[in-house]
C-alpha cells in the first residue's frame, strides 16, 4: 500500500504532462499541445529513454507516450520533467483504447519498441503487431504514415513480418542487425541498450498501410 501511495504521489508531481482523461482530447491534441506539429506516439514507453531521447532530437515533433504500468511510466515522466521537455505527454492506458483517444489521421507515426512477445501461440492476439492492433493503428494514423517496430525477439519479428504482409502493409528498411546497419539516428530504449551490450542483434522495420493508396484511387 505504501508503494502504491508513493507511486501516486510521484505521478501527481508530474501532473502537467500526465493526461488522466485522454478521451476528452480526441481530435483536439493539437490544441492540447498548443501547436500544429506532427504527433508521434510510442506504445509501451517503459522507463522513457527512447521517448525522452526522441523529444530532445526532434523538438518540432509532439510525442505521446503510452504505458499501462504505473510504476514504470512514472520514471519516464520524471525523466521528461528533469529534461524540461515541453513536447511530451503521457497516459497510462492499454493500447486497445487508442481509437477512443485519437481521430483518424491525428497520428503521424507509431513506435513499437521491444513489445512483449507473448510467446505462447494462444497469446498471439495480445501481440502489438497482431491484426487486432494493426486495425486500430490504421484507424488513427494519417494516410501514408508509418509504424516503426524494433525487437530483440526473432520469433516476434517473424510473426510481425507475416502479420504486416497479410494486412496489406508495405515494409521498408528491414534490418536483421540494426546496430551493424547503416541506419542513422537510432535512439535506444533501456532494453535495447542491455541487449546491444550483450551482442544480441536488434530487428527493425517500417510499415505503412497500402490500402490507403487503394482508397485514394477509388475516390479519384
CSV table of N, CA and C in Angstrom, one decimal, residues 138-215:
chain,number,residue,atom,x,y,z
A,138,UNK,N,-4.4,1.6,-38.0
A,138,UNK,CA,-4.9,2.2,-39.3
A,138,UNK,C,-6.0,3.2,-39.0
A,139,UNK,N,-6.7,3.1,-37.9
A,139,UNK,CA,-7.8,4.0,-37.5
A,139,UNK,C,-7.4,5.3,-37.0
A,140,UNK,N,-6.1,5.5,-36.7
A,140,UNK,CA,-5.6,6.7,-36.1
A,140,UNK,C,-4.5,7.4,-36.9
A,141,UNK,N,-3.8,6.6,-37.7
A,141,UNK,CA,-2.7,7.1,-38.4
A,141,UNK,C,-3.1,8.0,-39.6
A,142,UNK,N,-2.3,9.0,-40.0
A,142,UNK,CA,-2.6,9.8,-41.2
A,142,UNK,C,-2.2,8.9,-42.4
A,143,UNK,N,-3.0,9.0,-43.4
A,143,UNK,CA,-2.8,8.2,-44.6
A,143,UNK,C,-1.3,8.3,-45.1
A,144,UNK,N,-0.7,7.2,-45.3
A,144,UNK,CA,0.6,7.1,-45.8
A,144,UNK,C,1.7,7.1,-44.8
A,145,UNK,N,1.4,7.3,-43.5
A,145,UNK,CA,2.4,7.4,-42.5
A,145,UNK,C,2.7,6.0,-41.9
A,146,UNK,N,3.7,6.0,-41.0
A,146,UNK,CA,4.4,4.7,-40.7
A,146,UNK,C,4.3,4.2,-39.3
A,147,UNK,N,4.4,2.9,-39.1
A,147,UNK,CA,4.7,2.3,-37.9
A,147,UNK,C,6.2,1.9,-37.9
A,148,UNK,N,6.9,2.2,-36.9
A,148,UNK,CA,8.3,1.8,-36.7
A,148,UNK,C,8.4,0.8,-35.6
A,149,UNK,N,8.9,-0.4,-35.9
A,149,UNK,CA,8.9,-1.5,-35.0
A,149,UNK,C,10.4,-2.0,-34.7
A,150,UNK,N,10.7,-2.2,-33.5
A,150,UNK,CA,12.0,-2.8,-33.1
A,150,UNK,C,11.8,-3.9,-32.1
A,151,UNK,N,12.6,-4.9,-32.1
A,151,UNK,CA,12.5,-6.0,-31.2
A,151,UNK,C,13.9,-6.8,-31.2
A,152,UNK,N,14.1,-7.5,-30.1
A,152,UNK,CA,15.2,-8.4,-30.0
A,152,UNK,C,14.8,-9.8,-30.2
A,153,UNK,N,13.5,-10.0,-30.3
A,153,UNK,CA,12.9,-11.4,-30.3
A,153,UNK,C,12.6,-11.8,-31.8
A,154,UNK,N,13.4,-12.7,-32.3
A,154,UNK,CA,13.3,-13.2,-33.7
A,154,UNK,C,12.0,-13.8,-34.0
A,155,UNK,N,11.4,-14.5,-33.1
A,155,UNK,CA,10.1,-15.1,-33.3
A,155,UNK,C,9.0,-14.1,-33.5
A,156,UNK,N,9.1,-13.1,-32.6
A,156,UNK,CA,8.1,-12.0,-32.7
A,156,UNK,C,8.3,-11.2,-34.0
A,157,UNK,N,9.6,-11.0,-34.4
A,157,UNK,CA,9.8,-10.3,-35.7
A,157,UNK,C,9.3,-11.1,-36.9
A,158,UNK,N,9.5,-12.4,-36.9
A,158,UNK,CA,9.0,-13.2,-38.0
A,158,UNK,C,7.4,-13.1,-38.0
A,159,UNK,N,6.8,-13.2,-36.8
A,159,UNK,CA,5.4,-13.1,-36.7
A,159,UNK,C,4.9,-11.8,-37.3
A,160,UNK,N,5.6,-10.7,-36.9
A,160,UNK,CA,5.2,-9.4,-37.3
A,160,UNK,C,5.4,-9.2,-38.8
A,161,UNK,N,6.5,-9.7,-39.4
A,161,UNK,CA,6.6,-9.6,-40.8
A,161,UNK,C,5.4,-10.2,-41.5
A,162,UNK,N,5.0,-11.4,-41.1
A,162,UNK,CA,3.8,-12.0,-41.7
A,162,UNK,C,2.6,-11.3,-41.5
A,163,UNK,N,2.4,-10.8,-40.2
A,163,UNK,CA,1.2,-10.1,-39.9
A,163,UNK,C,1.0,-8.8,-40.7
A,164,UNK,N,2.1,-8.0,-40.8
A,164,UNK,CA,2.0,-6.8,-41.6
A,164,UNK,C,1.7,-7.1,-43.1
A,165,UNK,N,2.4,-8.2,-43.6
A,165,UNK,CA,2.2,-8.5,-45.0
A,165,UNK,C,0.8,-9.0,-45.3
A,166,UNK,N,0.2,-9.8,-44.4
A,166,UNK,CA,-1.1,-10.3,-44.5
A,166,UNK,C,-2.2,-9.2,-44.5
A,167,UNK,N,-1.9,-8.1,-43.8
A,167,UNK,CA,-2.8,-7.0,-43.6
A,167,UNK,C,-2.5,-5.9,-44.6
A,168,UNK,N,-1.8,-6.2,-45.7
A,168,UNK,CA,-1.5,-5.2,-46.8
A,168,UNK,C,-0.7,-4.0,-46.4
A,169,UNK,N,0.3,-4.2,-45.6
A,169,UNK,CA,1.3,-3.2,-45.2
A,169,UNK,C,2.5,-3.3,-46.1
A,170,UNK,N,3.0,-2.2,-46.6
A,170,UNK,CA,4.3,-2.2,-47.3
A,170,UNK,C,5.4,-2.1,-46.2
A,171,UNK,N,6.4,-2.9,-46.4
A,171,UNK,CA,7.6,-3.0,-45.4
A,171,UNK,C,8.8,-2.3,-46.1
A,172,UNK,N,9.5,-1.5,-45.3
A,172,UNK,CA,10.7,-0.8,-45.7
A,172,UNK,C,11.7,-0.9,-44.7
A,173,UNK,N,13.0,-0.6,-45.1
A,173,UNK,CA,14.1,-0.5,-44.1
A,173,UNK,C,14.1,-1.6,-43.1
A,174,UNK,N,14.0,-2.9,-43.6
A,174,UNK,CA,14.0,-4.0,-42.8
A,174,UNK,C,15.5,-4.3,-42.4
A,175,UNK,N,15.7,-4.5,-41.1
A,175,UNK,CA,17.1,-4.8,-40.7
A,175,UNK,C,17.1,-6.0,-39.7
A,176,UNK,N,18.0,-6.9,-40.0
A,176,UNK,CA,18.1,-8.1,-39.1
A,176,UNK,C,19.3,-7.9,-38.1
A,177,UNK,N,19.9,-6.7,-38.2
A,177,UNK,CA,21.0,-6.4,-37.2
A,177,UNK,C,21.2,-4.9,-37.2
A,178,UNK,N,20.3,-4.2,-36.6
A,178,UNK,CA,20.2,-2.8,-36.7
A,178,UNK,C,21.5,-2.1,-36.3
A,179,UNK,N,22.1,-2.5,-35.3
A,179,UNK,CA,23.3,-1.7,-34.8
A,179,UNK,C,24.5,-1.9,-35.7
A,180,UNK,N,24.5,-2.9,-36.6
A,180,UNK,CA,25.5,-3.1,-37.6
A,180,UNK,C,25.0,-2.7,-39.0
A,181,UNK,N,24.0,-1.9,-39.1
A,181,UNK,CA,23.4,-1.5,-40.4
A,181,UNK,C,23.8,0.0,-40.6
A,182,UNK,N,23.3,0.6,-41.7
A,182,UNK,CA,23.6,2.0,-42.0
A,182,UNK,C,22.6,2.9,-41.5
A,183,UNK,N,21.6,2.4,-40.7
A,183,UNK,CA,20.5,3.3,-40.2
A,183,UNK,C,21.1,4.3,-39.3
A,184,UNK,N,20.7,5.6,-39.5
A,184,UNK,CA,21.2,6.7,-38.7
A,184,UNK,C,20.1,7.3,-37.8
A,185,UNK,N,20.6,7.8,-36.7
A,185,UNK,CA,19.6,8.5,-35.8
A,185,UNK,C,18.9,7.6,-34.9
A,186,UNK,N,19.3,6.3,-34.7
A,186,UNK,CA,18.6,5.4,-33.8
A,186,UNK,C,18.7,5.8,-32.3
A,187,UNK,N,17.6,5.9,-31.7
A,187,UNK,CA,17.6,6.2,-30.2
A,187,UNK,C,17.2,4.9,-29.5
A,188,UNK,N,18.1,4.5,-28.6
A,188,UNK,CA,17.9,3.2,-27.9
A,188,UNK,C,17.0,3.3,-26.7
A,189,UNK,N,16.3,2.2,-26.5
A,189,UNK,CA,15.5,2.0,-25.3
A,189,UNK,C,16.4,1.4,-24.2
A,190,UNK,N,15.9,1.2,-23.0
A,190,UNK,CA,16.6,0.6,-21.9
A,190,UNK,C,16.9,-0.9,-22.3
A,191,UNK,N,15.9,-1.6,-22.8
A,191,UNK,CA,16.2,-3.0,-23.2
A,191,UNK,C,17.2,-3.0,-24.3
A,192,UNK,N,17.1,-2.2,-25.3
A,192,UNK,CA,18.0,-2.2,-26.4
A,192,UNK,C,19.4,-2.0,-26.0
A,193,UNK,N,19.6,-1.1,-25.1
A,193,UNK,CA,21.0,-0.8,-24.6
A,193,UNK,C,21.5,-2.1,-23.9
A,194,UNK,N,20.7,-2.8,-23.1
A,194,UNK,CA,21.2,-4.0,-22.5
A,194,UNK,C,21.4,-5.1,-23.5
A,195,UNK,N,20.5,-5.3,-24.4
A,195,UNK,CA,20.7,-6.4,-25.4
A,195,UNK,C,21.9,-6.1,-26.3
A,196,UNK,N,22.1,-4.8,-26.7
A,196,UNK,CA,23.2,-4.5,-27.5
A,196,UNK,C,24.6,-4.8,-26.8
A,197,UNK,N,24.6,-4.5,-25.5
A,197,UNK,CA,25.9,-4.7,-24.8
A,197,UNK,C,26.1,-6.2,-24.7
A,198,UNK,N,25.1,-7.0,-24.8
A,198,UNK,CA,25.3,-8.5,-24.8
A,198,UNK,C,25.6,-9.1,-26.2
A,199,UNK,N,25.6,-8.2,-27.2
A,199,UNK,CA,25.9,-8.6,-28.5
A,199,UNK,C,24.7,-9.2,-29.3
A,200,UNK,N,23.5,-9.0,-28.8
A,200,UNK,CA,22.3,-9.6,-29.4
A,200,UNK,C,21.9,-8.7,-30.6
A,201,UNK,N,21.5,-9.3,-31.7
A,201,UNK,CA,21.0,-8.5,-32.8
A,201,UNK,C,19.7,-7.8,-32.5
A,202,UNK,N,19.4,-6.7,-33.1
A,202,UNK,CA,18.2,-6.0,-33.0
A,202,UNK,C,17.5,-5.9,-34.3
A,203,UNK,N,16.2,-6.3,-34.4
A,203,UNK,CA,15.5,-6.4,-35.6
A,203,UNK,C,14.6,-5.2,-35.7
A,204,UNK,N,14.5,-4.7,-37.0
A,204,UNK,CA,13.7,-3.4,-37.1
A,204,UNK,C,13.0,-3.4,-38.5
A,205,UNK,N,11.9,-2.7,-38.6
A,205,UNK,CA,11.2,-2.5,-39.8
A,205,UNK,C,10.4,-1.2,-39.7
A,206,UNK,N,10.0,-0.7,-40.9
A,206,UNK,CA,9.0,0.3,-41.0
A,206,UNK,C,7.8,-0.2,-41.9
A,207,UNK,N,6.6,0.1,-41.5
A,207,UNK,CA,5.4,-0.4,-42.2
A,207,UNK,C,4.4,0.7,-42.5
A,208,UNK,N,3.9,0.7,-43.7
A,208,UNK,CA,2.8,1.7,-44.0
A,208,UNK,C,1.7,0.9,-44.7
A,209,UNK,N,0.4,1.2,-44.4
A,209,UNK,CA,-0.7,0.5,-45.0
A,209,UNK,C,-1.0,0.9,-46.4
A,210,UNK,N,-1.0,-0.1,-47.3
A,210,UNK,CA,-1.2,0.2,-48.7
A,210,UNK,C,-2.6,0.4,-49.1
A,211,UNK,N,-3.5,0.0,-48.3
A,211,UNK,CA,-5.0,0.2,-48.5
A,211,UNK,C,-5.3,1.7,-48.6
A,212,UNK,N,-4.6,2.6,-48.0
A,212,UNK,CA,-4.8,4.0,-48.1
A,212,UNK,C,-4.7,4.4,-49.6
A,213,UNK,N,-3.7,3.9,-50.2
A,213,UNK,CA,-3.4,4.3,-51.6
A,213,UNK,C,-4.6,3.8,-52.5
A,214,UNK,N,-5.1,2.6,-52.2
A,214,UNK,CA,-6.2,2.0,-53.0
A,214,UNK,C,-7.4,2.8,-52.8
A,215,UNK,N,-7.7,3.3,-51.5
A,215,UNK,CA,-8.8,4.1,-51.3
A,215,UNK,C,-8.8,5.4,-52.1
